[in-house]
Tab-separated table of C-alpha atoms in Angstrom:
chain	number	residue	atom	x	y	z
A	122	MET	CA	144.779	33.609	14.189
A	123	ALA	CA	143.902	33.332	10.509
A	124	ASN	CA	145.698	31.078	8.042
A	125	SER	CA	143.998	32.237	4.850
A	126	LEU	CA	142.082	35.442	4.408
A	127	ASN	CA	139.863	34.086	1.634
A	128	GLY	CA	139.039	30.790	3.333
A	129	HIS	CA	139.035	32.227	6.822
A	130	LEU	CA	136.530	34.965	6.011
A	131	ALA	CA	134.309	32.603	4.098
A	132	ALA	CA	134.181	30.315	7.098
A	133	GLN	CA	133.462	33.046	9.614
A	134	GLY	CA	129.980	33.876	8.367
A	135	PRO	CA	128.653	37.105	9.882
A	136	SER	CA	131.523	37.446	12.375
A	137	LYS	CA	133.423	40.736	12.332
A	138	ASP	CA	136.419	39.510	14.289
A	139	LEU	CA	139.191	40.613	11.944
A	140	THR	CA	142.735	41.424	13.072
A	141	LEU	CA	144.681	44.265	11.474
A	142	THR	CA	148.426	44.356	12.108
A	143	VAL	CA	150.432	47.477	11.267
A	144	VAL	CA	154.118	46.678	10.801
A	145	GLY	CA	156.234	49.801	10.994
A	146	CYS	CA	153.612	51.791	12.850
A	147	GLY	CA	155.041	55.293	12.597
A	148	THR	CA	153.292	58.638	12.253
A	149	LEU	CA	151.202	57.665	9.244
A	150	GLY	CA	150.342	54.216	10.563
A	151	THR	CA	149.232	55.733	13.847
A	152	SER	CA	147.173	58.321	11.983
A	153	ILE	CA	145.426	55.593	9.988
A	154	LEU	CA	144.650	53.585	13.112
A	155	THR	CA	143.410	56.723	14.881
A	156	GLY	CA	141.089	57.519	12.016
A	157	ILE	CA	139.713	53.983	11.781
A	158	LEU	CA	139.283	53.584	15.530
A	159	SER	CA	137.604	56.958	15.983
A	160	THR	CA	135.057	56.291	13.227
A	161	ILE	CA	134.655	52.515	13.276
A	162	SER	CA	131.352	52.669	15.142
A	163	GLN	CA	129.922	55.317	12.820
A	164	SER	CA	127.837	54.733	9.716
A	165	PRO	CA	129.641	54.893	6.356
A	166	SER	CA	128.212	58.359	5.660
A	167	ALA	CA	128.998	59.836	9.076
A	168	SER	CA	132.020	61.773	7.847
A	169	GLY	CA	131.046	64.639	5.612
A	170	THR	CA	134.311	64.475	3.705
A	171	SER	CA	134.644	60.729	3.319
A	172	THR	CA	134.131	59.043	-0.001
A	173	PRO	CA	130.602	57.616	-0.094
A	174	ALA	CA	131.043	53.903	0.542
A	175	ASP	CA	129.015	50.869	-0.351
A	176	ASP	CA	127.513	48.774	2.426
A	177	ARG	CA	129.955	48.041	5.212
A	178	PRO	CA	131.926	44.855	4.433
A	179	THR	CA	130.910	41.755	6.338
A	180	HIS	CA	134.352	41.636	7.942
A	181	ILE	CA	136.007	44.752	9.353
A	182	PRO	CA	138.931	45.099	11.792
A	183	SER	CA	137.989	44.760	15.436
A	184	ARG	CA	141.397	43.794	16.851
A	185	PHE	CA	144.547	45.811	16.224
A	186	ILE	CA	148.263	45.098	16.542
A	187	ALA	CA	150.961	47.751	16.138
A	188	CYS	CA	154.547	46.584	15.574
A	189	VAL	CA	157.404	48.981	16.380
A	190	THR	CA	161.130	48.797	17.072
A	191	SER	CA	161.541	50.917	20.209
A	192	THR	CA	159.943	51.270	23.623
A	193	SER	CA	159.509	55.002	23.076
A	194	SER	CA	157.429	54.315	19.957
A	195	ALA	CA	155.406	51.726	21.853
A	196	LYS	CA	154.627	54.239	24.605
A	197	ARG	CA	153.664	56.867	22.030
A	198	ILE	CA	151.224	54.517	20.299
A	199	GLN	CA	149.743	53.285	23.570
A	200	GLY	CA	149.172	56.855	24.642
A	201	ALA	CA	147.552	57.826	21.345
A	202	LEU	CA	145.389	54.768	20.718
A	203	SER	CA	144.571	53.138	24.050
A	204	PRO	CA	141.792	55.668	24.789
A	205	LEU	CA	140.098	54.607	21.555
A	206	THR	CA	140.042	50.817	21.976
A	207	ASP	CA	140.552	47.954	24.401
A	208	ASN	CA	141.581	45.662	21.545
A	209	LEU	CA	145.054	47.069	20.860
A	210	THR	CA	148.314	45.182	21.272
A	211	VAL	CA	151.653	46.932	20.785
A	212	LEU	CA	154.610	44.666	20.006
A	213	THR	CA	158.264	45.733	20.098
A	214	ASN	CA	160.607	43.887	17.719
A	215	GLU	CA	158.049	41.112	17.248
A	216	ASN	CA	156.974	41.573	13.635
A	217	LEU	CA	156.666	37.837	13.017
A	218	HIS	CA	154.279	37.348	15.928
A	219	GLY	CA	152.198	40.301	14.785
A	220	VAL	CA	151.925	38.958	11.237
A	221	GLN	CA	151.081	35.462	12.457
A	222	GLU	CA	148.144	36.893	14.397
A	223	ALA	CA	146.927	39.048	11.502
A	224	ASP	CA	144.220	38.630	8.917
A	225	VAL	CA	145.306	41.852	7.233
A	226	MET	CA	148.790	43.352	7.385
A	227	LEU	CA	149.417	47.056	6.788
A	228	LEU	CA	153.063	47.684	5.892
A	229	GLY	CA	154.014	51.198	6.964
A	230	CYS	CA	157.788	51.133	7.458
A	231	LYS	CA	160.305	53.295	5.634
A	232	PRO	CA	160.603	52.100	2.009
A	233	GLN	CA	164.235	51.090	2.392
A	234	MET	CA	163.313	48.791	5.305
A	235	ALA	CA	160.833	46.681	3.325
A	236	LYS	CA	163.378	44.066	2.301
A	237	GLU	CA	164.658	43.587	5.849
A	238	ILE	CA	161.160	43.219	7.285
A	239	LEU	CA	159.696	40.955	4.609
A	240	SER	CA	162.826	38.788	4.444
A	241	GLU	CA	162.685	37.917	8.137
A	242	PRO	CA	162.496	34.128	8.559
A	243	GLY	CA	158.900	33.018	8.902
A	244	ILE	CA	157.266	36.154	7.469
A	245	GLN	CA	156.554	34.585	4.081
A	246	LYS	CA	154.853	31.610	5.698
A	247	ALA	CA	152.951	33.848	8.130
A	248	LEU	CA	151.561	35.870	5.211
A	249	ALA	CA	150.363	32.838	3.249
A	250	GLY	CA	146.785	33.343	2.104
A	251	LYS	CA	146.512	36.732	3.786
A	252	PHE	CA	146.074	40.312	2.597
A	253	LEU	CA	148.959	42.804	2.593
A	254	ILE	CA	148.258	46.527	2.215
A	255	SER	CA	151.394	48.544	1.459
A	256	ILE	CA	151.588	52.290	2.066
A	257	LEU	CA	155.283	52.483	1.175
A	258	ALA	CA	156.295	55.417	-0.996
A	259	GLY	CA	157.874	54.383	-4.279
A	260	VAL	CA	157.607	50.608	-3.778
A	261	PRO	CA	155.495	48.807	-6.406
A	262	VAL	CA	153.660	45.579	-5.702
A	263	SER	CA	156.024	43.663	-7.998
A	264	GLN	CA	158.988	44.658	-5.833
A	265	LEU	CA	157.307	43.399	-2.676
A	266	GLU	CA	156.453	40.122	-4.423
A	267	GLN	CA	160.083	39.694	-5.478
A	268	ILE	CA	161.243	40.232	-1.896
A	269	LEU	CA	158.798	37.639	-0.599
A	270	TYR	CA	158.916	35.018	-3.353
A	271	GLY	CA	161.932	35.808	-5.534
A	272	TYR	CA	161.844	36.530	-9.227
A	273	GLY	CA	159.945	33.320	-9.848
A	274	THR	CA	156.819	34.664	-8.145
A	275	ASN	CA	154.546	32.669	-10.430
A	276	ASP	CA	156.322	29.472	-9.388
A	277	CYS	CA	155.076	29.886	-5.822
A	278	PRO	CA	151.741	28.086	-5.253
A	279	VAL	CA	148.799	30.480	-4.978
A	280	GLU	CA	147.841	29.204	-1.532
A	281	GLU	CA	151.328	30.078	-0.247
A	282	ARG	CA	151.212	33.656	-1.486
A	283	CYS	CA	149.509	36.722	-0.063
A	284	ARG	CA	147.529	39.238	-2.078
A	285	ILE	CA	149.102	42.709	-2.128
A	286	VAL	CA	147.596	46.116	-2.836
A	287	ARG	CA	149.413	49.442	-2.895
A	288	VAL	CA	147.756	52.396	-1.172
A	289	MET	CA	148.895	55.999	-0.622
A	290	PRO	CA	147.105	57.875	2.177
A	291	ASN	CA	148.415	61.005	3.879
A	292	THR	CA	148.901	62.376	7.365
A	293	ALA	CA	145.502	64.130	7.398
A	294	SER	CA	144.024	60.688	8.035
A	295	ARG	CA	144.373	61.607	11.722
A	296	ILE	CA	141.450	64.033	11.332
A	297	ASN	CA	139.570	61.996	8.681
A	298	GLU	CA	140.717	64.315	5.868
A	299	SER	CA	143.152	62.059	4.014
A	300	MET	CA	143.350	61.928	0.244
A	301	THR	CA	144.031	58.252	-0.355
A	302	VAL	CA	144.950	56.713	-3.703
A	303	ILE	CA	144.458	52.969	-4.132
A	304	ALA	CA	146.333	51.337	-7.016
A	305	THR	CA	144.271	49.139	-9.269
A	306	SER	CA	145.389	45.506	-9.348
A	307	THR	CA	145.972	42.993	-12.148
A	308	PRO	CA	144.123	40.723	-11.842
A	309	PRO	CA	141.543	42.774	-9.912
A	310	LEU	CA	141.260	42.195	-6.186
A	311	PRO	CA	138.478	39.851	-5.084
A	312	ALA	CA	135.351	41.871	-4.323
A	313	HIS	CA	135.579	41.374	-0.558
A	314	LEU	CA	139.198	42.568	-0.407
A	315	SER	CA	138.476	45.570	-2.617
A	316	ALA	CA	135.474	46.471	-0.459
A	317	LEU	CA	137.522	46.115	2.721
A	318	THR	CA	140.330	48.327	1.389
A	319	THR	CA	137.954	51.027	0.180
A	320	TRP	CA	135.995	50.929	3.431
A	321	MET	CA	139.111	51.182	5.602
A	322	PHE	CA	140.495	54.212	3.838
A	323	SER	CA	137.179	55.956	3.240
A	324	ARG	CA	136.851	55.984	7.044
A	325	ILE	CA	139.729	58.474	7.092
A	326	GLY	CA	138.927	60.709	4.117
A	327	ARG	CA	138.437	60.583	0.369
A	328	VAL	CA	139.472	57.664	-1.838
A	329	ILE	CA	140.231	57.376	-5.531
A	330	HIS	CA	141.588	54.478	-7.619
A	331	LEU	CA	144.386	54.987	-10.151
A	332	LYS	CA	146.617	52.720	-12.201
A	333	PRO	CA	149.932	51.655	-10.600
A	334	ALA	CA	152.044	53.781	-12.958
A	335	LEU	CA	150.617	56.906	-11.293
A	336	MET	CA	151.372	55.942	-7.699
A	337	ASP	CA	154.713	57.763	-7.398
A	338	VAL	CA	153.227	61.069	-8.517
A	339	SER	CA	150.269	60.363	-6.218
A	340	THR	CA	152.781	59.975	-3.399
A	341	ALA	CA	154.267	63.341	-4.312
A	342	LEU	CA	150.940	65.163	-4.565
A	343	CYS	CA	148.991	63.555	-1.719
A	344	GLY	CA	151.680	62.136	0.562
A	345	SER	CA	154.121	65.066	0.414
A	346	GLY	CA	151.515	67.698	-0.457
A	347	PRO	CA	150.655	68.643	3.152
A	348	ALA	CA	154.267	69.754	3.653
A	349	PHE	CA	154.159	71.883	0.504
A	350	PHE	CA	150.876	73.542	1.445
A	351	SER	CA	152.189	74.084	4.975
A	352	LEU	CA	155.259	75.892	3.645
A	353	PHE	CA	153.118	78.248	1.587
A	354	MET	CA	150.834	78.806	4.579
A	355	GLU	CA	153.876	79.654	6.688
A	356	ALA	CA	155.049	82.140	4.083
A	357	LEU	CA	151.686	83.918	3.987
A	358	THR	CA	151.583	83.917	7.790
A	359	ASP	CA	155.057	85.474	7.950
A	360	GLY	CA	153.990	88.178	5.534
A	361	ALA	CA	150.919	88.978	7.621
A	362	VAL	CA	153.007	89.094	10.809
A	363	ALA	CA	155.439	91.463	9.113
A	364	MET	CA	152.496	93.756	8.421
A	365	GLY	CA	151.347	93.737	12.039
A	366	ILE	CA	148.915	90.836	12.559
A	367	PRO	CA	149.656	88.704	15.669
A	368	VAL	CA	151.140	85.360	14.687
A	369	ALA	CA	148.347	83.189	16.125
A	370	ASP	CA	145.696	85.242	14.343
A	371	ALA	CA	147.687	85.249	11.105
A	372	ARG	CA	148.094	81.464	11.195
A	373	LEU	CA	144.377	80.946	11.811
A	374	MET	CA	143.461	83.351	9.017
A	375	ALA	CA	145.828	81.676	6.556
A	376	ALA	CA	144.667	78.167	7.457
A	377	GLN	CA	140.969	78.997	7.249
A	378	THR	CA	141.463	80.847	3.966
A	379	MET	CA	143.269	77.815	2.517
A	380	LYS	CA	140.558	75.494	3.844
A	381	GLY	CA	137.800	77.659	2.389
A	382	THR	CA	139.532	77.865	-0.975
A	383	ALA	CA	139.937	74.081	-1.048
A	384	GLY	CA	136.263	73.734	-0.176
A	385	LEU	CA	135.245	75.887	-3.130
A	386	VAL	CA	137.396	73.813	-5.481
A	387	LEU	CA	135.978	70.559	-4.084
A	388	ALA	CA	132.509	71.994	-4.629
A	389	GLY	CA	133.291	72.350	-8.342
A	390	GLU	CA	134.973	75.739	-8.727
A	391	HIS	CA	137.957	75.646	-11.106
A	392	PRO	CA	141.070	77.172	-9.485
A	393	ALA	CA	141.713	79.450	-12.465
A	394	VAL	CA	138.132	80.728	-12.452
A	395	LEU	CA	138.295	81.282	-8.698
A	396	ARG	CA	141.550	83.209	-9.082
A	397	GLU	CA	140.031	85.415	-11.763
A	398	LYS	CA	136.940	86.125	-9.663
A	399	VAL	CA	139.092	87.466	-6.838
A	400	SER	CA	141.394	89.441	-9.143
A	401	THR	CA	139.529	92.678	-9.852
A	402	PRO	CA	141.157	95.044	-12.361
A	403	GLY	CA	143.654	97.372	-10.744
A	404	GLY	CA	143.169	95.654	-7.361
A	405	CYS	CA	145.500	94.369	-4.706
A	406	THR	CA	145.052	90.672	-5.593
A	407	ILE	CA	146.373	90.989	-9.137
A	408	GLY	CA	149.306	92.981	-7.783
A	409	GLY	CA	150.203	90.168	-5.425
A	410	LEU	CA	149.669	87.488	-8.069
A	411	LEU	CA	152.113	89.228	-10.411
A	412	VAL	CA	154.777	89.099	-7.694
A	413	LEU	CA	154.217	85.347	-7.409
A	414	GLU	CA	154.383	84.930	-11.190
A	415	GLU	CA	157.565	87.006	-11.382
A	416	GLY	CA	159.008	84.678	-8.750
A	417	THR	CA	158.109	81.679	-10.960
A	418	VAL	CA	156.001	80.174	-8.169
A	419	ARG	CA	153.890	78.199	-10.636
A	420	GLY	CA	156.872	76.627	-12.396
A	421	THR	CA	158.740	76.057	-9.135
A	422	ALA	CA	155.736	74.301	-7.584
A	423	ALA	CA	155.334	72.088	-10.641
A	424	ARG	CA	159.054	71.270	-10.604
A	425	CYS	CA	158.789	70.508	-6.893
A	426	LEU	CA	156.146	67.892	-7.623
A	427	ARG	CA	158.131	66.355	-10.483
A	428	GLU	CA	161.261	66.158	-8.333
A	429	THR	CA	159.342	64.611	-5.443
A	430	THR	CA	157.954	61.996	-7.830
A	431	GLU	CA	161.459	61.038	-8.940
A	432	VAL	CA	162.745	60.878	-5.364
A	433	ALA	CA	159.790	58.711	-4.315
A	434	SER	CA	160.590	56.302	-7.126
A	435	ASP	CA	164.297	56.176	-6.217
A	436	LEU	CA	163.556	55.608	-2.530
A	437	GLY	CA	161.468	52.604	-3.448
A	438	LYS	CA	164.425	51.213	-5.424
A	439	GLY	CA	166.724	51.583	-2.431
A	440	VAL	CA	168.839	54.356	-3.978
A	441	GLN	CA	171.007	56.052	-1.349
A	442	GLY	CA	171.477	59.823	-1.080
A	443	VAL	CA	168.616	60.534	-3.463
A	444	ASN	CA	168.303	64.209	-2.573
A	445	GLY	CA	172.028	64.835	-2.634
A	446	THR	CA	172.304	63.596	-6.229
A	447	ARG	CA	169.121	65.040	-7.661
A	448	PHE	CA	170.902	67.298	-10.155
A	449	THR	CA	173.309	64.670	-11.458
A	450	ARG	CA	171.396	61.420	-11.585
A	451	ARG	CA	169.476	62.268	-14.771
């Protein structure tokens, strides 16, 4: 068990025995652990879609603890992760024990549960000198610090505080295709913590760093984005089925077409240029595009992202019924 991440790692020398505890290990937390565990023995460049990483940090996770609140969740995680490692412990309603054993804590609960979890007696002390990675939608670092240390955060001795970074991955981390946004910190994270964070999340996809003010919209685009793309894929699949293509074939065709289009954009093709290349004069593509434009798909999609950004922000503030009041709150 580590008492201080900075001092503990400095004293360990070349050892890689680092414990990562995921508190609130739901779908996304499990996906992150799956991605890390399935690639942890690979070289940093093994994944063709991962962000190129610097040299592997001296200390990487080798022991894993997942904290959940139900036996059904515990069984689900054991079933998903046990084949990947012998160093996994699943704890039910034992967050404090999991944090006490951790060097690094990943907070993956629902945003509205952050206060309850971090206010549990003993959690503040257990986190002293450690590293907390938050993947909570809409919850800024300052809010987590206020929960842990009150509004007089600066009055708490440095050695009694933990260092917090906000990160937004997405569910595609399960197949090493996440788009993860890491919020920059003020003051900057120590080099070893920054390297560890980047390494962890580049194991499960691509990583970029943005300022904290852009994290809610990053949550909307990257965190909620898979649901939006899935809806559009479903719509195209339904249209193809209506025109006679078997549903399984239509779904495969739509998914591969979306994947290929994304690949072209990631290779440097601008979406507008790509659209124009496919839209020959008098052809079927321009006919279909005009239907989408007449249906205000572009504006609706943009509004969808703006609304999701606002909801993400409100969820982090603990606002209740955020979706039911979306037309009256502003």
